[in-house]
Coordinates of C-alpha atoms in Angstrom, one line a residue:
Chain A
X1 CA 0.0 0.0 0.0
X2 CA 1.2 3.5 -0.8
X3 CA 2.5 5.9 1.8
X4 CA 0.7 9.2 2.4
X5 CA 2.3 12.4 3.5
X6 CA 0.5 14.6 6.0
X7 CA 0.0 17.0 3.0
X8 CA -2.4 14.4 1.6
X9 CA -4.4 14.0 4.8
X10 CA -8.1 14.6 4.5
X11 CA -11.3 13.3 6.0
X12 CA -12.0 9.8 4.7
X13 CA -8.3 8.8 4.1
X14 CA -7.5 5.3 5.5
X15 CA -4.2 5.0 7.1
X16 CA -2.3 2.4 9.3
X17 CA -1.6 3.4 12.9
X18 CA -0.3 1.0 15.6
X19 CA -1.0 -1.9 13.2
X20 CA -4.6 -1.1 12.9
X21 CA -6.5 0.5 9.9
X22 CA -7.9 3.9 10.7
X23 CA -10.2 6.4 9.1
X24 CA -9.3 10.1 9.2
X25 CA -12.3 12.0 10.5
X26 CA -10.8 15.5 10.7
X27 CA -7.5 17.0 9.8
X28 CA -6.4 20.4 10.9
X29 CA -3.2 22.1 10.0
X30 CA -1.7 23.8 13.0
X31 CA 1.3 26.1 13.1
X32 CA 1.7 27.3 16.7
X33 CA 3.4 30.6 17.1
X34 CA 6.6 30.8 15.2
X35 CA 7.3 27.1 15.5
X36 CA 7.1 24.1 13.3
X37 CA 3.9 22.9 11.6
X38 CA 1.8 19.9 12.7
X39 CA -1.3 18.1 11.6
X40 CA -3.8 17.6 14.3
X41 CA -5.8 14.6 13.3
X42 CA -8.9 13.0 14.6
X43 CA -9.1 9.3 13.6
X44 CA -11.3 6.3 14.1
X45 CA -9.7 3.0 14.6
X46 CA -11.7 0.8 12.3
X47 CA -11.5 -2.4 14.3
X48 CA -11.9 -1.2 17.8
X49 CA -14.1 1.8 16.8
X50 CA -12.1 4.0 19.1
X51 CA -11.8 7.7 18.2
X52 CA -8.5 9.2 19.0
X53 CA -6.6 12.5 18.4
X54 CA -3.0 12.3 17.2
X55 CA -0.5 15.0 16.2
X56 CA 1.7 14.4 13.2
X57 CA 4.7 16.5 12.4
X58 CA 3.9 18.1 9.0
X59 CA 5.8 16.3 6.3
X60 CA 5.7 12.9 8.1
X61 CA 4.4 10.1 6.1
X62 CA 2.3 7.0 7.1
X63 CA 1.3 3.8 5.4
X64 CA -2.1 3.8 3.8
X65 CA -4.6 1.1 4.7
X66 CA -6.2 -1.1 2.1
X67 CA -9.7 -0.6 3.3
X68 CA -12.9 -0.6 1.3
X69 CA -16.6 -0.6 1.9
X70 CA -18.8 -3.1 0.1
X71 CA -22.6 -3.6 0.1
X72 CA -23.5 -7.2 0.8
X73 CA -26.7 -9.0 1.6
X74 CA -26.9 -11.1 4.8
X75 CA -27.6 -14.8 4.1
X76 CA -27.3 -16.8 7.3
X77 CA -25.0 -17.8 10.2
X78 CA -23.5 -21.3 10.7
X79 CA -23.0 -20.5 14.3
X80 CA -19.4 -19.5 13.8
X81 CA -19.4 -17.2 10.8
X82 CA -21.9 -14.9 9.3
X83 CA -22.3 -15.3 5.5
X84 CA -22.9 -12.4 3.1
X85 CA -23.4 -12.3 -0.6
X86 CA -22.8 -9.7 -3.3
X87 CA -26.1 -9.5 -5.1
X88 CA -24.5 -8.7 -8.4
X89 CA -21.6 -11.1 -8.6
X90 CA -23.1 -13.7 -6.2
X91 CA -19.7 -13.8 -4.5
X92 CA -19.9 -14.9 -0.9
X93 CA -17.9 -13.7 2.0
X94 CA -17.9 -14.8 5.7
X95 CA -17.4 -12.4 8.6
X96 CA -16.5 -13.6 12.1
X97 CA -18.2 -12.8 15.3
X98 CA -15.6 -10.1 16.1
X99 CA -16.4 -8.2 12.9
X100 CA -20.2 -8.4 13.4
X101 CA -19.9 -7.5 17.1
X102 CA -23.0 -5.9 18.7
X103 CA -24.6 -5.5 15.3
X104 CA -25.5 -9.2 15.3
X105 CA -28.9 -8.2 16.8
X106 CA -29.8 -6.2 13.7
X107 CA -28.9 -8.8 11.1
X108 CA -32.0 -9.7 9.0
X109 CA -31.9 -12.1 6.1
X110 CA -31.5 -10.5 2.7
X111 CA -30.9 -7.0 4.2
X112 CA -28.0 -5.3 2.5
X113 CA -25.3 -4.4 5.0
X114 CA -22.1 -2.3 4.6
X115 CA -19.1 -4.6 5.1
X116 CA -15.7 -2.9 5.6
X117 CA -12.9 -5.0 4.2
X118 CA -9.3 -4.7 5.2
X119 CA -6.9 -6.5 3.0
X120 CA -9.9 -8.3 1.7
X121 CA -11.2 -9.5 5.1
X122 CA -14.3 -8.2 6.8
X123 CA -13.5 -6.0 9.9
X124 CA -16.8 -4.4 10.5
X125 CA -20.4 -5.0 9.5
X126 CA -22.9 -2.1 9.5
X127 CA -26.6 -2.9 9.2
X128 CA -29.0 -0.7 7.2
X129 CA -30.2 2.3 9.2
X130 CA -33.7 0.8 9.5
X131 CA -34.6 -2.9 9.9
X132 CA -37.9 -4.6 10.4
X133 CA -38.1 -7.3 13.1
X134 CA -40.8 -9.3 14.8
X135 CA -41.6 -8.9 18.5
X136 CA -41.3 -12.3 20.2
X137 CA -42.1 -11.1 23.6
X138 CA -43.6 -8.1 25.3
X139 CA -46.1 -7.4 28.1
X140 CA -49.6 -6.9 27.0
X141 CA -50.3 -3.1 27.1
X142 CA -52.8 -1.6 29.5
X143 CA -56.1 -0.9 27.8
X144 CA -56.8 2.8 27.1
X145 CA -53.2 3.8 27.5
X146 CA -51.8 6.0 24.6
X147 CA -48.4 6.1 23.0
X148 CA -45.7 8.3 24.2
X149 CA -45.9 7.6 27.9
X150 CA -42.6 5.8 28.2
X151 CA -43.6 2.5 26.6
X152 CA -42.4 -1.0 27.6
X153 CA -39.5 -3.3 26.6
X154 CA -40.0 -5.7 23.8
X155 CA -37.7 -8.6 22.8
X156 CA -37.3 -9.0 19.0
X157 CA -36.6 -12.2 17.0
X158 CA -32.9 -11.5 16.9
X159 CA -32.7 -11.1 20.7
X160 CA -32.5 -7.3 20.5
X161 CA -34.5 -5.5 23.2
X162 CA -36.1 -2.1 22.3
X163 CA -38.6 0.2 24.0
X164 CA -42.0 0.2 22.2
X165 CA -45.3 2.0 22.8
X166 CA -47.8 0.1 25.0
X167 CA -50.2 -0.6 22.0
X168 CA -47.6 -2.7 20.2
X169 CA -48.1 -6.5 20.8
X170 CA -46.2 -9.8 20.5
X171 CA -46.2 -11.1 16.9
X172 CA -46.2 -7.7 15.3
X173 CA -43.3 -6.6 13.0
X174 CA -41.8 -3.2 13.9
X175 CA -39.4 -0.8 12.3
X176 CA -36.3 0.0 14.3
X177 CA -33.5 2.6 13.8
X178 CA -30.3 0.6 14.2
X179 CA -28.2 3.7 14.9
X180 CA -29.8 4.4 18.2
X181 CA -31.9 1.2 18.8
X182 CA -35.1 3.1 18.9
X183 CA -38.6 2.1 17.8
X184 CA -39.8 4.0 14.7
X185 CA -43.2 2.6 13.8
X186 CA -45.1 -0.6 13.1
X187 CA -43.9 -2.1 9.8
X188 CA -45.9 -1.2 6.7
X189 CA -47.4 -4.5 5.5
Chain B
X1 CA -20.3 20.0 -7.7
X2 CA -19.8 16.9 -9.8
X3 CA -19.2 18.7 -13.1
X4 CA -16.1 20.8 -13.3
X5 CA -17.2 23.7 -11.1
X6 CA -13.7 24.5 -10.0
X7 CA -13.7 27.6 -12.2
X8 CA -16.1 29.2 -9.8
X9 CA -15.1 31.3 -6.8
X10 CA -15.5 29.8 -3.3
X11 CA -16.3 33.3 -1.9
X12 CA -19.8 34.7 -2.2
X13 CA -20.3 38.1 -3.8
X14 CA -21.1 39.3 -0.3
X15 CA -17.7 38.1 1.0
X16 CA -16.0 39.9 -1.9
X17 CA -17.8 43.1 -0.8
X18 CA -17.0 42.5 2.8
X19 CA -13.3 42.3 1.9
X20 CA -13.5 45.6 -0.1
X21 CA -15.2 47.3 2.9
X22 CA -12.5 46.0 5.3
X23 CA -9.7 47.3 3.1
X24 CA -11.3 50.7 2.9
X25 CA -11.7 50.7 6.7
X26 CA -8.1 49.8 7.2
X27 CA -6.9 52.5 4.8
X28 CA -9.1 55.1 6.5
X29 CA -7.6 54.1 9.9
X30 CA -4.1 54.7 8.7
X31 CA -4.8 57.9 6.8
X32 CA -6.2 59.4 10.0
X33 CA -3.0 58.4 11.8
X34 CA -0.7 59.6 9.1
X35 CA 0.9 56.3 8.5
X36 CA 2.1 56.0 4.9
X37 CA 0.9 53.2 2.7
X38 CA 3.8 51.7 0.8
X39 CA 4.2 48.9 -1.8
X40 CA 7.3 46.8 -1.6
X41 CA 8.3 43.8 -3.8
X42 CA 6.5 40.5 -3.4
X43 CA 9.4 38.9 -5.4
X44 CA 12.7 39.4 -3.7
X45 CA 16.3 38.2 -3.7
X46 CA 16.4 38.0 0.0
X47 CA 14.2 35.7 2.2
X48 CA 13.8 34.5 5.7
X49 CA 16.1 32.1 7.5
X50 CA 13.5 31.0 10.1
X51 CA 13.6 27.2 10.2
X52 CA 9.9 26.9 10.2
X53 CA 9.0 29.3 7.4
X54 CA 9.5 28.1 3.9
X55 CA 9.3 30.6 1.0
X56 CA 8.2 29.7 -2.5
X57 CA 11.1 30.3 -4.9
X58 CA 11.5 30.7 -8.6
X59 CA 14.2 31.2 -11.1
X60 CA 14.8 34.6 -12.8
X61 CA 16.4 34.0 -16.2
X62 CA 16.9 37.6 -17.3
X63 CA 19.0 39.3 -14.6
X64 CA 21.6 41.9 -15.7
X65 CA 24.5 39.5 -15.0
X66 CA 23.1 37.0 -17.4
X67 CA 23.2 34.4 -14.7
X68 CA 20.1 32.7 -13.4
X69 CA 19.0 34.0 -10.1
X70 CA 16.8 32.6 -7.4
X71 CA 14.0 34.9 -6.4
X72 CA 11.7 34.3 -3.4
X73 CA 8.1 35.2 -2.9
X74 CA 8.0 37.2 0.3
X75 CA 6.7 35.5 3.4
X76 CA 6.2 39.0 5.0
X77 CA 7.3 42.4 3.8
X78 CA 9.3 42.9 7.0
X79 CA 12.8 43.3 5.6
X80 CA 11.7 45.7 2.8
X81 CA 9.6 47.8 5.2
X82 CA 12.5 48.1 7.7
X83 CA 14.7 49.2 4.8
X84 CA 12.2 52.0 4.2
X85 CA 12.1 52.9 7.9
X86 CA 15.9 53.1 8.0
X87 CA 16.0 55.3 4.9
X88 CA 13.1 57.7 5.5
X89 CA 12.4 57.5 9.3
X90 CA 8.7 57.4 8.7
X91 CA 5.9 55.1 9.9
X92 CA 4.7 52.8 7.1
X93 CA 2.2 50.1 6.4
X94 CA 1.6 47.6 3.6
X95 CA -1.6 45.7 2.8
X96 CA -0.7 43.0 0.4
X97 CA -0.3 39.3 -0.4
X98 CA 2.3 37.1 1.4
X99 CA 3.2 33.6 0.5
X100 CA 4.2 30.6 2.6
X101 CA 5.1 27.2 1.2
X102 CA 3.0 25.2 3.5
X103 CA -0.3 23.4 3.8
X104 CA -3.8 24.7 3.7
X105 CA -6.5 24.4 6.3
X106 CA -9.4 26.1 7.9
X107 CA -7.2 29.1 8.8
X108 CA -4.5 28.7 6.2
X109 CA -3.9 29.2 2.5
X110 CA -0.4 29.4 1.1
X111 CA -1.2 32.8 -0.5
X112 CA -2.8 35.1 2.0
X113 CA -3.3 38.8 2.8
X114 CA -1.1 40.4 5.4
X115 CA -1.4 43.8 6.9
X116 CA 2.0 44.8 8.3
X117 CA 2.9 48.1 9.9
X118 CA 5.7 49.8 11.8
X119 CA 5.4 52.7 14.2
X120 CA 8.5 54.8 14.9
X121 CA 8.9 55.6 18.6
X122 CA 6.4 53.0 19.7
X123 CA 7.3 50.1 21.9
X124 CA 5.2 46.8 21.8
X125 CA 2.8 48.0 24.4
X126 CA 2.1 51.3 22.5
X127 CA 1.5 49.1 19.4
X128 CA -0.9 46.8 21.2
X129 CA -2.9 49.9 22.1
X130 CA -3.1 50.9 18.5
X131 CA -4.1 47.4 17.4
X132 CA -6.9 47.5 20.0
X133 CA -8.1 50.7 18.3
X134 CA -7.9 49.1 14.9
X135 CA -9.9 46.1 16.1
X136 CA -12.5 48.5 17.6
X137 CA -12.7 50.2 14.2
X138 CA -13.1 47.1 12.1
X139 CA -14.5 44.4 14.5
X140 CA -16.3 46.7 17.0
X141 CA -14.7 44.9 19.9
X142 CA -15.2 46.5 23.3
X143 CA -11.5 46.2 24.3
X144 CA -8.6 43.8 24.6
X145 CA -7.0 41.7 27.3
X146 CA -3.3 41.3 27.9
X147 CA -1.5 38.4 29.5
X148 CA 2.2 37.4 29.6
X149 CA 3.2 34.0 28.1
X150 CA 4.2 33.0 31.6
X151 CA 0.9 34.0 33.2
X152 CA -1.0 32.0 30.5
X153 CA 0.9 28.9 31.3
X154 CA 0.6 29.4 35.0
X155 CA -3.1 30.0 34.8
X156 CA -4.1 27.2 32.4
X157 CA -1.3 24.5 33.0
X158 CA 0.1 25.4 36.3
X159 CA 3.7 25.4 35.0
X160 CA 6.2 28.2 34.5
X161 CA 7.4 28.1 30.9
X162 CA 10.4 30.2 31.6
X163 CA 11.9 28.6 34.7
X164 CA 10.5 25.0 34.7
X165 CA 12.9 22.2 33.8
X166 CA 12.5 20.7 30.4
X167 CA 11.7 17.4 32.2
X168 CA 8.8 19.1 34.0
X169 CA 7.5 20.5 30.7
X170 CA 7.7 17.1 29.2
X171 CA 5.7 15.8 32.1
X172 CA 2.9 18.4 31.5
X173 CA 3.0 17.5 27.8
X174 CA 2.4 13.8 28.7
X175 CA -0.3 14.7 31.2
X176 CA -2.2 16.5 28.4
X177 CA -2.2 13.3 26.4
X178 CA -0.8 15.0 23.3
X179 CA 0.1 12.0 21.1
X180 CA 2.8 12.8 18.7
X181 CA 3.5 10.6 15.8
X182 CA 7.0 10.3 14.5
X183 CA 10.2 8.9 15.9
X184 CA 12.2 12.0 16.8
X185 CA 11.8 13.7 20.2
X186 CA 10.3 17.1 20.4
X187 CA 12.3 20.0 21.8
X188 CA 11.3 22.4 24.6
X189 CA 10.0 25.1 22.4
X190 CA 8.1 22.6 20.3
X191 CA 6.4 21.2 23.4
X192 CA 5.6 24.7 24.7
X193 CA 4.2 25.7 21.3
X194 CA 1.9 22.6 21.1
X195 CA 0.8 23.0 24.7
X196 CA 0.0 26.6 24.0
X197 CA -1.9 25.7 20.8
X198 CA -3.9 22.8 22.3
X199 CA -4.4 23.8 25.9
X200 CA -4.3 27.6 26.1
X201 CA -5.4 29.0 22.7
X202 CA -8.9 27.5 22.9
X203 CA -9.4 29.2 26.3
X204 CA -8.1 32.7 25.7
X205 CA -9.6 35.5 23.6
X206 CA -13.1 34.0 23.6
X207 CA -14.8 37.2 24.6
X208 CA -12.3 39.9 24.0
X209 CA -9.2 39.7 21.7
X210 CA -6.3 38.6 23.9
X211 CA -2.6 39.7 23.6
X212 CA 0.0 37.3 24.8
X213 CA 3.3 39.0 25.3
X214 CA 6.8 38.4 26.8
X215 CA 7.6 35.2 24.8
X216 CA 10.6 33.1 25.9
X217 CA 13.8 34.5 24.4
X218 CA 14.3 31.3 22.5
X219 CA 11.1 32.3 20.5
X220 CA 12.1 35.9 19.9
X221 CA 12.4 35.9 16.1
X222 CA 13.1 39.6 15.2
X223 CA 12.1 41.1 18.6
X224 CA 14.2 42.9 21.1
X225 CA 15.0 41.0 24.3
X226 CA 13.3 42.7 27.3
X227 CA 15.6 45.3 28.9
X228 CA 14.7 44.2 32.5
X229 CA 14.4 40.5 31.9
X230 CA 16.4 39.0 29.1
X231 CA 14.7 35.6 29.6
X232 CA 11.8 37.1 27.6
X233 CA 11.5 38.9 24.3
X234 CA 9.4 42.0 23.6
X235 CA 7.2 40.0 21.2
X236 CA 3.4 39.6 21.3
X237 CA 0.7 37.6 19.5
X238 CA -3.0 38.3 19.3
X239 CA -5.7 35.6 19.7
X240 CA -9.4 36.0 19.2
X241 CA -12.1 33.3 19.0
X242 CA -9.6 30.5 18.3
X243 CA -7.5 32.3 15.7
X244 CA -4.0 33.7 15.9
X245 CA -4.5 37.1 14.3
X246 CA -1.2 38.9 14.7
X247 CA 2.4 38.7 15.6
X248 CA 4.4 41.8 16.7
X249 CA 7.7 42.9 18.0
X250 CA 9.5 45.8 19.6
X251 CA 11.9 45.6 16.8
X252 CA 15.5 44.4 17.2
X253 CA 17.9 47.2 16.1
X254 CA 21.2 45.6 16.7
X255 CA 22.8 44.4 13.4
X256 CA 25.2 42.1 15.3
X257 CA 22.5 40.4 17.2
X258 CA 20.3 40.1 14.1
X259 CA 23.2 38.5 12.2
X260 CA 23.7 36.0 15.0
X261 CA 20.0 35.1 15.0
X262 CA 20.1 34.5 11.2
X263 CA 23.2 32.3 11.6
X264 CA 21.5 30.5 14.5
X265 CA 18.5 29.9 12.3
X266 CA 20.7 28.4 9.6
X267 CA 22.5 26.1 12.1
X268 CA 19.0 24.9 13.2
X269 CA 18.1 24.4 9.5
X270 CA 21.2 22.3 9.1
X271 CA 20.4 20.2 12.2
X272 CA 16.9 19.6 10.8
X273 CA 18.3 18.7 7.4
X274 CA 16.7 21.7 5.8
X275 CA 18.4 23.8 3.1
X276 CA 20.4 26.8 4.5
X277 CA 19.0 30.1 3.3
X278 CA 21.1 33.1 2.1
X279 CA 21.2 35.9 4.6
X280 CA 19.6 39.1 3.4
X281 CA 22.6 41.4 3.4
X282 CA 20.6 44.4 2.1
X283 CA 18.4 44.1 5.2
X284 CA 21.4 43.8 7.5
X285 CA 23.0 46.9 5.8
X286 CA 19.9 48.9 6.6
X287 CA 20.2 47.9 10.3
X288 CA 23.8 48.9 10.1
X289 CA 22.9 52.3 8.9
X290 CA 20.4 52.6 11.7
X291 CA 16.8 51.3 12.2
X292 CA 14.8 53.9 14.2
X293 CA 13.4 52.6 17.5
X294 CA 10.1 51.2 16.5
X295 CA 7.5 48.5 16.9
X296 CA 5.8 46.5 14.1
X297 CA 3.2 43.9 13.6
X298 CA 1.8 41.6 10.9
X299 CA -1.9 40.8 10.9
X300 CA -3.7 38.1 9.0
X301 CA -6.4 39.9 7.1
X302 CA -8.3 36.9 5.8
X303 CA -8.7 35.8 9.4
X304 CA -9.9 39.2 10.5
X305 CA -12.5 39.0 7.7
X306 CA -13.6 35.5 8.8
X307 CA -14.1 36.7 12.4
X308 CA -15.8 40.0 11.3
X309 CA -18.5 38.2 9.4
X310 CA -18.6 34.7 11.0
X311 CA -17.1 32.8 8.1
X312 CA -16.0 29.4 9.3
X313 CA -13.4 28.5 6.6
X314 CA -10.8 30.7 4.9
X315 CA -12.1 29.5 1.5
X316 CA -15.3 31.5 2.1
X317 CA -13.3 34.7 2.1
X318 CA -10.9 33.9 -0.8
X319 CA -12.1 34.3 -4.4
X320 CA -10.0 31.3 -5.4
X321 CA -8.1 29.2 -2.8
X322 CA -5.0 27.4 -3.9
X323 CA -6.8 24.4 -5.3
X324 CA -8.8 26.6 -7.6
X325 CA -6.1 29.2 -8.3

């Protein structure tokens, strides 16, 4: 992979740091006083998800990271790996538990997820912003109660637990925002 | 923005008008004070030796001697203005472009507009008073604050930048979790500069523009050392709302000391593996003939314009930033 000089730093550039691929979130050129110049860089480590701030001496160069995002449909899990397929080439790829992480609770068959590949291997799996899942368990709501009064917990088919309004019942399919884990609406059937 | 739209300006028509108004206000300010507007070369045979300022250079193929000559785009009109001061003993200002061979950013473009002026008979405190008046005139600020470099470090980092050991400063640097990438170690001034930039700059000048003065002698550039305390230089910088706006000096008059500082810069350049710069002998000759006692300052006008009208990126006040130039 090519090296990048700090002059080429910009948001979105993928570089290697401490052996981990990172995404540059912000890059600011700083030249304090009459002194030397630095690049103050906010980065996200792509495997751990940690956001850090680092200072590079201007003119330093770092190794680029071979990272790309790809859109793949979720197929199934064999218990160890999660299998995805490219809907155009039908090429399949398997992500391990570490790459899927917490997002396992938002994986719905046939949903198209964003898989980040590093040197060709999946390192993160991001679900679509909205998924539809069936409620497998929730307390029956009190009669006459209206929405917006706090709601109740509901367990979904993937094991995810979200707060839903009291009128929503077991067996219904609901739409959830995966970015904050919040109930959006009943699914449009 | 997908099609080739890079022919278009990044500044709105309003921003262009804002700039024109600001220039008129600045000129009015100096007319009233009887400071002479002058125009000195942007392209010069002499340049700065400062290890951390790089000038653009070009080759001049038509000099009288017939030999190719290296010419530099000026990084500040300082040397030329001081030559005028030494010749005519009159206060002068210049509002023009300056160039630095360095990266761009929110507050930086390699070609930028600098207002630089020199006042005969002023010391740096008199000049800070005049800058406060100019800011009142163009930014309508209610006043300014002043703090020494030492006070700023003591207040915000609880360390004395003048007397603390380098080990103690390194400890503060570590405590502030500034993670520096790159093998080499950073020197004392480098640490102080980053600490200032990251830990102090965001906290000062938020309401009123803030002057920081009495910089360590090791960061004196072209300023006089303080007559009472040679640990510090009569140099100041101005900070307002997160931007460094100006850098000024009670100007060094001694030709011997100036030559030593240039030579020291070049030694530092060699140590850093940077090309050594020719010393501007015409500038030194003007000091030799006698620079009047004066104070001078350079002010970033694009940044003033950004703060005046709440523009968040320098591109918004430049017709064509470097990528579109």
